[in-house]
PDB file of C-alpha atoms in Angstrom:
ATOM      1  CA  MET A   1     -37.232 -23.630   4.998  1.00 43.00           C
ATOM      2  CA  PHE A   2     -34.364 -23.028   2.587  1.00 49.00           C
ATOM      3  CA  ALA A   3     -31.147 -21.304   3.632  1.00 59.00           C
ATOM      4  CA  ALA A   4     -30.375 -18.083   1.794  1.00 76.00           C
ATOM      5  CA  ALA A   5     -27.944 -18.439  -1.106  1.00 88.00           C
ATOM      6  CA  PRO A   6     -24.406 -17.322  -0.236  1.00 94.00           C
ATOM      7  CA  THR A   7     -23.327 -13.855  -1.358  1.00 95.00           C
ATOM      8  CA  VAL A   8     -21.082 -14.218  -4.394  1.00 96.00           C
ATOM      9  CA  ILE A   9     -18.012 -11.974  -4.329  1.00 97.00           C
ATOM     10  CA  THR A  10     -15.469 -11.602  -7.139  1.00 97.00           C
ATOM     11  CA  PHE A  11     -11.944 -10.933  -5.865  1.00 97.00           C
ATOM     12  CA  GLY A  12      -9.397  -9.128  -8.005  1.00 96.00           C
ATOM     13  CA  SER A  13      -5.700  -8.523  -7.440  1.00 94.00           C
ATOM     14  CA  GLY A  14      -2.759  -7.158  -9.387  1.00 90.00           C
ATOM     15  CA  GLU A  15      -0.432  -9.712  -7.790  1.00 89.00           C
ATOM     16  CA  ILE A  16       0.869 -12.765  -9.645  1.00 85.00           C
ATOM     17  CA  ALA A  17       0.492 -15.095  -6.647  1.00 85.00           C
ATOM     18  CA  PRO A  18      -2.574 -17.326  -6.079  1.00 87.00           C
ATOM     19  CA  LYS A  19      -5.160 -15.580  -3.907  1.00 89.00           C
ATOM     20  CA  GLU A  20      -4.418 -17.954  -1.010  1.00 90.00           C
ATOM     21  CA  GLU A  21      -0.988 -16.286  -0.715  1.00 93.00           C
ATOM     22  CA  ILE A  22      -2.273 -12.706  -0.883  1.00 96.00           C
ATOM     23  CA  TYR A  23      -2.683 -10.737   2.340  1.00 97.00           C
ATOM     24  CA  GLU A  24      -5.795  -8.774   1.354  1.00 97.00           C
ATOM     25  CA  TYR A  25      -7.618 -11.951   0.334  1.00 98.00           C
ATOM     26  CA  HIS A  26      -7.256 -13.248   3.880  1.00 98.00           C
ATOM     27  CA  LEU A  27      -8.167  -9.829   5.294  1.00 98.00           C
ATOM     28  CA  LEU A  28     -11.339  -9.826   3.199  1.00 98.00           C
ATOM     29  CA  ARG A  29     -12.212 -13.279   4.526  1.00 98.00           C
ATOM     30  CA  LEU A  30     -11.704 -12.075   8.111  1.00 98.00           C
ATOM     31  CA  ALA A  31     -14.236  -9.313   7.476  1.00 98.00           C
ATOM     32  CA  LEU A  32     -16.755 -11.640   5.820  1.00 98.00           C
ATOM     33  CA  ASP A  33     -16.396 -14.327   8.503  1.00 98.00           C
ATOM     34  CA  ALA A  34     -16.931 -11.728  11.248  1.00 98.00           C
ATOM     35  CA  THR A  35     -20.275 -10.738   9.707  1.00 98.00           C
ATOM     36  CA  LYS A  36     -21.728 -14.130   8.802  1.00 97.00           C
ATOM     37  CA  ALA A  37     -24.284 -14.028  11.617  1.00 95.00           C
ATOM     38  CA  GLU A  38     -25.789 -10.796  10.262  1.00 96.00           C
ATOM     39  CA  TYR A  39     -25.269 -11.123   6.509  1.00 96.00           C
ATOM     40  CA  GLY A  40     -25.062 -14.871   5.880  1.00 96.00           C
ATOM     41  CA  ASP A  41     -22.597 -17.100   4.083  1.00 97.00           C
ATOM     42  CA  TYR A  42     -20.450 -16.057   1.126  1.00 97.00           C
ATOM     43  CA  GLU A  43     -18.496 -17.455  -1.791  1.00 97.00           C
ATOM     44  CA  ILE A  44     -15.367 -15.775  -3.169  1.00 96.00           C
ATOM     45  CA  ARG A  45     -14.720 -16.293  -6.861  1.00 95.00           C
ATOM     46  CA  ASP A  46     -11.672 -15.419  -8.970  1.00 93.00           C
ATOM     47  CA  LEU A  47     -11.671 -13.273 -12.059  1.00 93.00           C
ATOM     48  CA  PRO A  48     -11.824 -15.266 -15.300  1.00 90.00           C
ATOM     49  CA  LYS A  49      -8.433 -16.779 -16.051  1.00 86.00           C
ATOM     50  CA  GLY A  50      -6.068 -14.676 -18.149  1.00 81.00           C
ATOM     51  CA  ASP A  51      -3.203 -12.271 -17.719  1.00 78.00           C
ATOM     52  CA  VAL A  52      -2.693 -10.693 -14.297  1.00 83.00           C
ATOM     53  CA  PRO A  53      -4.567  -7.396 -14.668  1.00 91.00           C
ATOM     54  CA  THR A  54      -2.986  -4.017 -14.034  1.00 91.00           C
ATOM     55  CA  TYR A  55      -4.500  -1.832 -11.322  1.00 92.00           C
ATOM     56  CA  SER A  56      -5.906   0.461 -14.000  1.00 92.00           C
ATOM     57  CA  ARG A  57      -7.782  -2.519 -15.491  1.00 95.00           C
ATOM     58  CA  LEU A  58      -9.011  -3.609 -12.057  1.00 96.00           C
ATOM     59  CA  ARG A  59     -10.353  -0.110 -11.573  1.00 96.00           C
ATOM     60  CA  VAL A  60     -12.203  -0.273 -14.907  1.00 96.00           C
ATOM     61  CA  PHE A  61     -13.726  -3.617 -13.851  1.00 97.00           C
ATOM     62  CA  ALA A  62     -15.065  -1.938 -10.717  1.00 98.00           C
ATOM     63  CA  GLU A  63     -16.276   1.219 -12.475  1.00 97.00           C
ATOM     64  CA  ASP A  64     -18.103  -0.802 -15.141  1.00 97.00           C
ATOM     65  CA  ASN A  65     -19.489  -3.301 -12.593  1.00 96.00           C
ATOM     66  CA  GLN A  66     -18.354  -6.103 -14.902  1.00 93.00           C
ATOM     67  CA  PHE A  67     -18.288  -8.859 -12.274  1.00 96.00           C
ATOM     68  CA  GLU A  68     -20.648  -9.756  -9.466  1.00 95.00           C
ATOM     69  CA  ASN A  69     -19.768  -7.868  -6.262  1.00 97.00           C
ATOM     70  CA  PHE A  70     -16.264  -7.137  -7.530  1.00 98.00           C
ATOM     71  CA  VAL A  71     -13.745  -6.152  -4.806  1.00 98.00           C
ATOM     72  CA  TYR A  72     -10.113  -5.150  -5.155  1.00 98.00           C
ATOM     73  CA  LYS A  73      -7.484  -3.153  -3.254  1.00 97.00           C
ATOM     74  CA  ASP A  74      -6.113   0.155  -4.509  1.00 96.00           C
ATOM     75  CA  SER A  75      -4.426   3.331  -3.278  1.00 95.00           C
ATOM     76  CA  ALA A  76      -6.910   6.031  -2.318  1.00 96.00           C
ATOM     77  CA  SER A  77      -7.015   9.318  -4.230  1.00 95.00           C
ATOM     78  CA  ASN A  78      -9.599  12.059  -4.689  1.00 96.00           C
ATOM     79  CA  ASP A  79     -10.302  10.764  -8.198  1.00 96.00           C
ATOM     80  CA  ILE A  80     -10.916   7.132  -7.302  1.00 97.00           C
ATOM     81  CA  LEU A  81     -12.932   8.047  -4.205  1.00 96.00           C
ATOM     82  CA  GLU A  82     -15.275  10.068  -6.412  1.00 97.00           C
ATOM     83  CA  LYS A  83     -15.886   7.203  -8.835  1.00 97.00           C
ATOM     84  CA  LEU A  84     -15.887   4.120  -6.578  1.00 98.00           C
ATOM     85  CA  HIS A  85     -16.993   3.167  -3.080  1.00 98.00           C
ATOM     86  CA  GLY A  86     -13.950   2.922  -0.858  1.00 98.00           C
ATOM     87  CA  VAL A  87     -14.143   0.978   2.409  1.00 98.00           C
ATOM     88  CA  GLU A  88     -12.219   3.466   4.542  1.00 98.00           C
ATOM     89  CA  PHE A  89     -10.054   1.038   6.459  1.00 98.00           C
ATOM     90  CA  PRO A  90      -6.324   0.934   5.567  1.00 98.00           C
ATOM     91  CA  VAL A  91      -5.839  -2.592   4.266  1.00 98.00           C
ATOM     92  CA  ASP A  92      -2.126  -2.701   5.149  1.00 97.00           C
ATOM     93  CA  LEU A  93      -2.614  -0.542   8.276  1.00 97.00           C
ATOM     94  CA  GLY A  94      -1.033   2.346   6.401  1.00 96.00           C
ATOM     95  CA  VAL A  95       2.482   0.906   6.365  1.00 96.00           C
ATOM     96  CA  THR A  96       3.190   1.825   2.741  1.00 95.00           C
ATOM     97  CA  GLY A  97       2.919   5.492   3.719  1.00 97.00           C
ATOM     98  CA  TYR A  98       6.277   5.087   5.468  1.00 97.00           C
ATOM     99  CA  ARG A  99       8.740   5.578   2.601  1.00 98.00           C
ATOM    100  CA  VAL A 100      12.371   4.472   2.850  1.00 98.00           C
ATOM    101  CA  GLY A 101      14.781   3.734   0.095  1.00 97.00           C
ATOM    102  CA  PHE A 102      17.785   2.850  -1.953  1.00 98.00           C
ATOM    103  CA  VAL A 103      20.851   5.030  -2.416  1.00 98.00           C
ATOM    104  CA  SER A 104      24.411   5.100  -3.711  1.00 98.00           C
ATOM    105  CA  PRO A 105      27.372   5.103  -1.292  1.00 97.00           C
ATOM    106  CA  ASP A 106      27.689   8.893  -1.743  1.00 97.00           C
ATOM    107  CA  SER A 107      23.970   9.479  -1.182  1.00 97.00           C
ATOM    108  CA  LYS A 108      24.037   7.240   1.886  1.00 97.00           C
ATOM    109  CA  ARG A 109      26.624   9.537   3.470  1.00 97.00           C
ATOM    110  CA  LYS A 110      24.568  12.556   2.409  1.00 97.00           C
ATOM    111  CA  LEU A 111      21.401  11.216   4.042  1.00 97.00           C
ATOM    112  CA  GLU A 112      23.241  10.416   7.268  1.00 96.00           C
ATOM    113  CA  LYS A 113      23.731  14.185   7.714  1.00 96.00           C
ATOM    114  CA  ILE A 114      20.083  15.157   7.254  1.00 96.00           C
ATOM    115  CA  GLU A 115      18.644  16.768  10.372  1.00 94.00           C
ATOM    116  CA  THR A 116      16.032  19.301   9.256  1.00 95.00           C
ATOM    117  CA  LEU A 117      13.168  19.641   6.814  1.00 94.00           C
ATOM    118  CA  ASP A 118      15.249  22.119   4.813  1.00 95.00           C
ATOM    119  CA  ASP A 119      17.980  19.488   4.500  1.00 95.00           C
ATOM    120  CA  LEU A 120      15.421  16.925   3.378  1.00 97.00           C
ATOM    121  CA  LYS A 121      13.852  19.174   0.742  1.00 95.00           C
ATOM    122  CA  GLN A 122      17.207  19.401  -1.050  1.00 96.00           C
ATOM    123  CA  LEU A 123      16.924  15.730  -2.020  1.00 97.00           C
ATOM    124  CA  THR A 124      16.039  14.575  -5.512  1.00 98.00           C
ATOM    125  CA  ILE A 125      13.665  11.600  -5.327  1.00 98.00           C
ATOM    126  CA  ILE A 126      13.666   8.711  -7.811  1.00 98.00           C
ATOM    127  CA  GLN A 127      10.263   7.238  -8.711  1.00 97.00           C
ATOM    128  CA  GLY A 128       8.549   5.241 -11.417  1.00 95.00           C
ATOM    129  CA  ARG A 129       6.934   7.142 -14.263  1.00 93.00           C
ATOM    130  CA  GLY A 130       3.197   7.492 -13.697  1.00 89.00           C
ATOM    131  CA  TRP A 131       3.305   6.371 -10.054  1.00 92.00           C
ATOM    132  CA  LEU A 132       0.925   8.069  -7.653  1.00 92.00           C
ATOM    133  CA  ASP A 133       3.910   8.707  -5.364  1.00 95.00           C
ATOM    134  CA  SER A 134       5.540  10.846  -8.063  1.00 95.00           C
ATOM    135  CA  GLU A 135       2.503  13.104  -8.129  1.00 95.00           C
ATOM    136  CA  ILE A 136       2.374  13.295  -4.323  1.00 96.00           C
ATOM    137  CA  LEU A 137       6.077  14.077  -3.924  1.00 97.00           C
ATOM    138  CA  LYS A 138       5.975  16.784  -6.593  1.00 96.00           C
ATOM    139  CA  LYS A 139       2.967  18.427  -4.936  1.00 96.00           C
ATOM    140  CA  ILE A 140       4.748  18.298  -1.558  1.00 95.00           C
ATOM    141  CA  GLY A 141       7.645  20.192  -3.123  1.00 95.00           C
ATOM    142  CA  PHE A 142      10.315  17.604  -3.919  1.00 97.00           C
ATOM    143  CA  LYS A 143      12.251  17.397  -7.145  1.00 97.00           C
ATOM    144  CA  VAL A 144      11.440  14.034  -8.726  1.00 98.00           C
ATOM    145  CA  VAL A 145      13.261  12.159 -11.492  1.00 97.00           C
ATOM    146  CA  GLU A 146      11.351   9.316 -13.092  1.00 97.00           C
ATOM    147  CA  GLY A 147      12.242   6.077 -14.836  1.00 95.00           C
ATOM    148  CA  GLY A 148      10.034   3.767 -16.837  1.00 90.00           C
ATOM    149  CA  ASN A 149      11.628   0.438 -15.945  1.00 91.00           C
ATOM    150  CA  ILE A 150      11.437  -0.935 -12.378  1.00 93.00           C
ATOM    151  CA  LYS A 151      14.900  -2.534 -12.486  1.00 97.00           C
ATOM    152  CA  GLY A 152      16.284   0.674 -13.912  1.00 97.00           C
ATOM    153  CA  LEU A 153      15.170   2.592 -10.819  1.00 98.00           C
ATOM    154  CA  PHE A 154      17.628   0.604  -8.699  1.00 98.00           C
ATOM    155  CA  TYR A 155      20.421   1.389 -11.155  1.00 98.00           C
ATOM    156  CA  MET A 156      19.424   5.064 -11.082  1.00 98.00           C
ATOM    157  CA  ALA A 157      19.790   5.059  -7.286  1.00 98.00           C
ATOM    158  CA  ALA A 158      23.125   3.218  -7.355  1.00 98.00           C
ATOM    159  CA  ASN A 159      24.545   5.584  -9.982  1.00 97.00           C
ATOM    160  CA  ASP A 160      23.497   8.917  -8.467  1.00 97.00           C
ATOM    161  CA  ARG A 161      20.736   9.746 -10.949  1.00 97.00           C
ATOM    162  CA  GLY A 162      18.912  10.997  -7.863  1.00 97.00           C
ATOM    163  CA  ASP A 163      19.491  10.923  -4.125  1.00 98.00           C
ATOM    164  CA  ILE A 164      17.075   8.161  -3.089  1.00 98.00           C
ATOM    165  CA  PHE A 165      14.615   5.734  -4.658  1.00 98.00           C
ATOM    166  CA  LEU A 166      11.713   5.638  -2.212  1.00 98.00           C
ATOM    167  CA  ILE A 167       9.575   2.534  -1.640  1.00 97.00           C
ATOM    168  CA  GLY A 168       7.304   1.292   1.156  1.00 96.00           C
ATOM    169  CA  ALA A 169       8.889   0.245   4.446  1.00 97.00           C
ATOM    170  CA  ASN A 170       7.456  -3.243   3.919  1.00 95.00           C
ATOM    171  CA  GLU A 171       9.326  -3.613   0.614  1.00 96.00           C
ATOM    172  CA  LEU A 172      12.902  -2.667   1.577  1.00 97.00           C
ATOM    173  CA  GLY A 173      14.216  -6.051   2.748  1.00 96.00           C
ATOM    174  CA  ARG A 174      12.653  -7.992  -0.120  1.00 96.00           C
ATOM    175  CA  GLU A 175      13.962  -5.625  -2.786  1.00 97.00           C
ATOM    176  CA  TRP A 176      17.406  -5.465  -1.161  1.00 98.00           C
ATOM    177  CA  LYS A 177      17.723  -9.252  -1.480  1.00 97.00           C
ATOM    178  CA  LYS A 178      16.412  -9.242  -5.057  1.00 96.00           C
ATOM    179  CA  ASN A 179      18.784  -6.539  -6.293  1.00 97.00           C
ATOM    180  CA  GLN A 180      22.141  -7.637  -4.948  1.00 96.00           C
ATOM    181  CA  ASP A 181      23.381  -7.713  -8.550  1.00 97.00           C
ATOM    182  CA  VAL A 182      23.144  -3.910  -8.827  1.00 97.00           C
ATOM    183  CA  LYS A 183      26.680  -2.637  -8.243  1.00 97.00           C
ATOM    184  CA  TYR A 184      27.050   0.137  -5.653  1.00 97.00           C
ATOM    185  CA  LEU A 185      23.431  -0.185  -4.473  1.00 98.00           C
ATOM    186  CA  ASN A 186      22.948   0.660  -0.785  1.00 98.00           C
ATOM    187  CA  TYR A 187      19.936   1.476   1.363  1.00 98.00           C
ATOM    188  CA  ASP A 188      19.513   4.439   3.693  1.00 98.00           C
ATOM    189  CA  GLN A 189      19.016   3.781   7.418  1.00 97.00           C
ATOM    190  CA  ASN A 190      18.577   7.360   8.638  1.00 97.00           C
ATOM    191  CA  VAL A 191      15.453   8.893   7.076  1.00 97.00           C
ATOM    192  CA  CYS A 192      11.792   8.016   6.542  1.00 97.00           C
ATOM    193  CA  ILE A 193       9.382  10.213   4.608  1.00 98.00           C
ATOM    194  CA  TYR A 194       5.787   9.670   5.694  1.00 97.00           C
ATOM    195  CA  TYR A 195       2.628  10.761   3.950  1.00 97.00           C
ATOM    196  CA  PRO A 196      -0.734   9.027   4.355  1.00 96.00           C
ATOM    197  CA  LEU A 197      -1.053   6.479   1.547  1.00 96.00           C
ATOM    198  CA  PRO A 198      -4.068   4.395   2.532  1.00 97.00           C
ATOM    199  CA  LYS A 199      -5.012   1.406   0.442  1.00 97.00           C
ATOM    200  CA  PHE A 200      -8.715   0.560   0.655  1.00 98.00           C
ATOM    201  CA  PHE A 201     -10.996  -2.134  -0.685  1.00 98.00           C
ATOM    202  CA  PHE A 202     -12.897  -0.583  -3.602  1.00 98.00           C
ATOM    203  CA  LEU A 203     -16.254  -1.588  -5.067  1.00 98.00           C
ATOM    204  CA  ASN A 204     -18.763  -0.190  -7.521  1.00 98.00           C
ATOM    205  CA  LYS A 205     -21.040   2.326  -5.780  1.00 97.00           C
ATOM    206  CA  LYS A 206     -24.027   0.050  -6.476  1.00 97.00           C
ATOM    207  CA  ASN A 207     -22.521  -2.592  -4.160  1.00 97.00           C
ATOM    208  CA  LYS A 208     -23.069  -0.593  -0.983  1.00 96.00           C
ATOM    209  CA  VAL A 209     -24.520  -3.494   1.031  1.00 97.00           C
ATOM    210  CA  LEU A 210     -21.353  -5.531   0.532  1.00 98.00           C
ATOM    211  CA  ALA A 211     -19.184  -2.463   1.199  1.00 98.00           C
ATOM    212  CA  ASP A 212     -20.990  -1.882   4.500  1.00 98.00           C
ATOM    213  CA  ARG A 213     -20.537  -5.538   5.405  1.00 98.00           C
ATOM    214  CA  ILE A 214     -16.795  -5.415   4.715  1.00 98.00           C
ATOM    215  CA  ASP A 215     -16.448  -2.186   6.686  1.00 98.00           C
ATOM    216  CA  LYS A 216     -18.285  -3.604   9.678  1.00 98.00           C
ATOM    217  CA  GLY A 217     -16.337  -6.875   9.497  1.00 98.00           C
ATOM    218  CA  LEU A 218     -12.970  -5.124   9.363  1.00 98.00           C
ATOM    219  CA  GLN A 219     -13.837  -3.089  12.439  1.00 97.00           C
ATOM    220  CA  ILE A 220     -14.829  -6.247  14.334  1.00 98.00           C
ATOM    221  CA  ALA A 221     -11.718  -8.141  13.218  1.00 98.00           C
ATOM    222  CA  TYR A 222      -9.493  -5.197  14.137  1.00 98.00           C
ATOM    223  CA  GLU A 223     -10.952  -4.881  17.633  1.00 97.00           C
ATOM    224  CA  SER A 224     -10.520  -8.629  18.203  1.00 98.00           C
ATOM    225  CA  GLY A 225      -6.820  -8.443  17.316  1.00 97.00           C
ATOM    226  CA  ALA A 226      -7.243 -10.712  14.281  1.00 98.00           C
ATOM    227  CA  VAL A 227      -6.223  -8.025  11.783  1.00 98.00           C
ATOM    228  CA  ARG A 228      -2.996  -7.193  13.607  1.00 97.00           C
ATOM    229  CA  LYS A 229      -2.152 -10.901  13.893  1.00 97.00           C
ATOM    230  CA  LEU A 230      -2.631 -11.348  10.138  1.00 98.00           C
ATOM    231  CA  TRP A 231      -0.700  -8.149   9.408  1.00 97.00           C
ATOM    232  CA  ASP A 232       2.230  -9.291  11.529  1.00 96.00           C
ATOM    233  CA  GLU A 233       2.300 -12.638   9.745  1.00 96.00           C
ATOM    234  CA  TYR A 234       2.599 -10.965   6.331  1.00 95.00           C
ATOM    235  CA  TYR A 235       4.314  -7.663   7.104  1.00 95.00           C
ATOM    236  CA  GLY A 236       5.876  -7.756  10.571  1.00 94.00           C
ATOM    237  CA  GLU A 237       9.330  -9.099   9.773  1.00 95.00           C
ATOM    238  CA  ALA A 238       9.624  -7.030   6.594  1.00 95.00           C
ATOM    239  CA  VAL A 239       8.702  -3.776   8.322  1.00 95.00           C
ATOM    240  CA  ARG A 240      11.001  -4.446  11.265  1.00 95.00           C
ATOM    241  CA  PHE A 241      13.858  -4.800   8.751  1.00 96.00           C
ATOM    242  CA  SER A 242      13.325  -1.120   7.896  1.00 97.00           C
ATOM    243  CA  ALA A 243      13.798  -0.150  11.595  1.00 96.00           C
ATOM    244  CA  LEU A 244      11.385   2.772  11.424  1.00 96.00           C
ATOM    245  CA  ASN A 245      11.733   3.394  15.159  1.00 94.00           C
ATOM    246  CA  LYS A 246      15.416   4.269  14.642  1.00 95.00           C
ATOM    247  CA  ARG A 247      14.888   6.749  11.810  1.00 96.00           C
ATOM    248  CA  LYS A 248      14.099  10.454  11.606  1.00 96.00           C
ATOM    249  CA  ILE A 249      10.512  10.454  10.347  1.00 96.00           C
ATOM    250  CA  PHE A 250       9.465  13.547   8.376  1.00 97.00           C
ATOM    251  CA  ARG A 251       5.661  13.770   8.065  1.00 97.00           C
ATOM    252  CA  PHE A 252       3.675  15.416   5.271  1.00 97.00           C
ATOM    253  CA  GLU A 253       0.043  15.734   4.247  1.00 96.00           C
ATOM    254  CA  ASN A 254      -1.032  13.865   1.129  1.00 97.00           C
ATOM    255  CA  PRO A 255      -2.558  16.424  -1.273  1.00 96.00           C
ATOM    256  CA  VAL A 256      -4.213  13.810  -3.509  1.00 96.00           C
ATOM    257  CA  ILE A 257      -6.556  12.643  -0.706  1.00 97.00           C
ATOM    258  CA  SER A 258      -7.744  16.084   0.416  1.00 94.00           C
ATOM    259  CA  SER A 259     -11.377  14.960   0.106  1.00 94.00           C
ATOM    260  CA  LEU A 260     -10.872  11.967   2.439  1.00 96.00           C
ATOM    261  CA  ARG A 261     -11.970  12.085   6.062  1.00 94.00           C
ATOM    262  CA  LYS A 262      -9.237  11.272   8.562  1.00 94.00           C
ATOM    263  CA  ASP A 263     -11.193   8.643  10.540  1.00 95.00           C
ATOM    264  CA  TYR A 264      -9.105   5.830   9.016  1.00 96.00           C
ATOM    265  CA  GLU A 265      -5.917   7.235  10.577  1.00 96.00           C
ATOM    266  CA  ARG A 266      -6.657   5.616  13.933  1.00 96.00           C
ATOM    267  CA  PHE A 267      -5.869   2.260  12.309  1.00 97.00           C
ATOM    268  CA  VAL A 268      -2.482   3.337  10.902  1.00 96.00           C
ATOM    269  CA  ILE A 269       0.395   1.421  12.468  1.00 93.00           C
ATOM    270  CA  ASN A 270       2.599   3.254  14.981  1.00 91.00           C
ATOM    271  CA  PRO A 271       6.263   2.628  14.063  1.00 86.00           C
ATOM    272  CA  GLU A 272       7.308   3.199  17.682  1.00 79.00           C
ATOM    273  CA  LEU A 273       5.380   0.057  18.664  1.00 78.00           C
ATOM    274  CA  LEU A 274       6.916  -2.306  16.114  1.00 73.00           C
TER     275      LEU A 274
END
């Protein structure tokens, strides 16, 4: 009797690093390992060698079903959820929904005085042109100024082109170290703006069997504690740098995921427990 051939999975990422250094690659393996008994062995293959694809290209790969059992991570939105199958488990445990950011010395003092939602809504937010966060923040009711160059966004914050350049809580420490050359750049320690920003594994809708396997495996790995252990290895120190438990957290709905059920929210990290 012959053993069944392993399920071939094609893994895609918009990160420059080798897949062995990428968090969601290891999370995907946790899910697949947890379901071997039911679904059998697997083999993860890379995309054909070439430039690191943008997330818009990764999405096209999935929509067109160009590669066998193609899986990649992306931010959820009504549009993408309509076109692709999203495994509704927050890959990073929802941490990128906690937004903190960079400021000038004057803006830092301004943010230290924020107490109410009305105070907060007076802020002008700096974001990258075309970012999903820009759309979300505008729909929530913030004034947003956009820049096209990532390095330029730090200069915009340092030079009062807006009040704060928001990024994910897991990114603050890394970007602070990388941008020490930006004169007058500071980071706020008082405020966090939260809106659900789940990142899911996405697949072509024809690959439902694999999607169900990943979903089941993630649930098993989460309940066993393996997901949180992996998350802490990759994100723990970085998120603790942002000291979310010491900030005023202002919470908003995310209007671009209005079609999404809220079941996934039980997996979102609680900043009070970090």
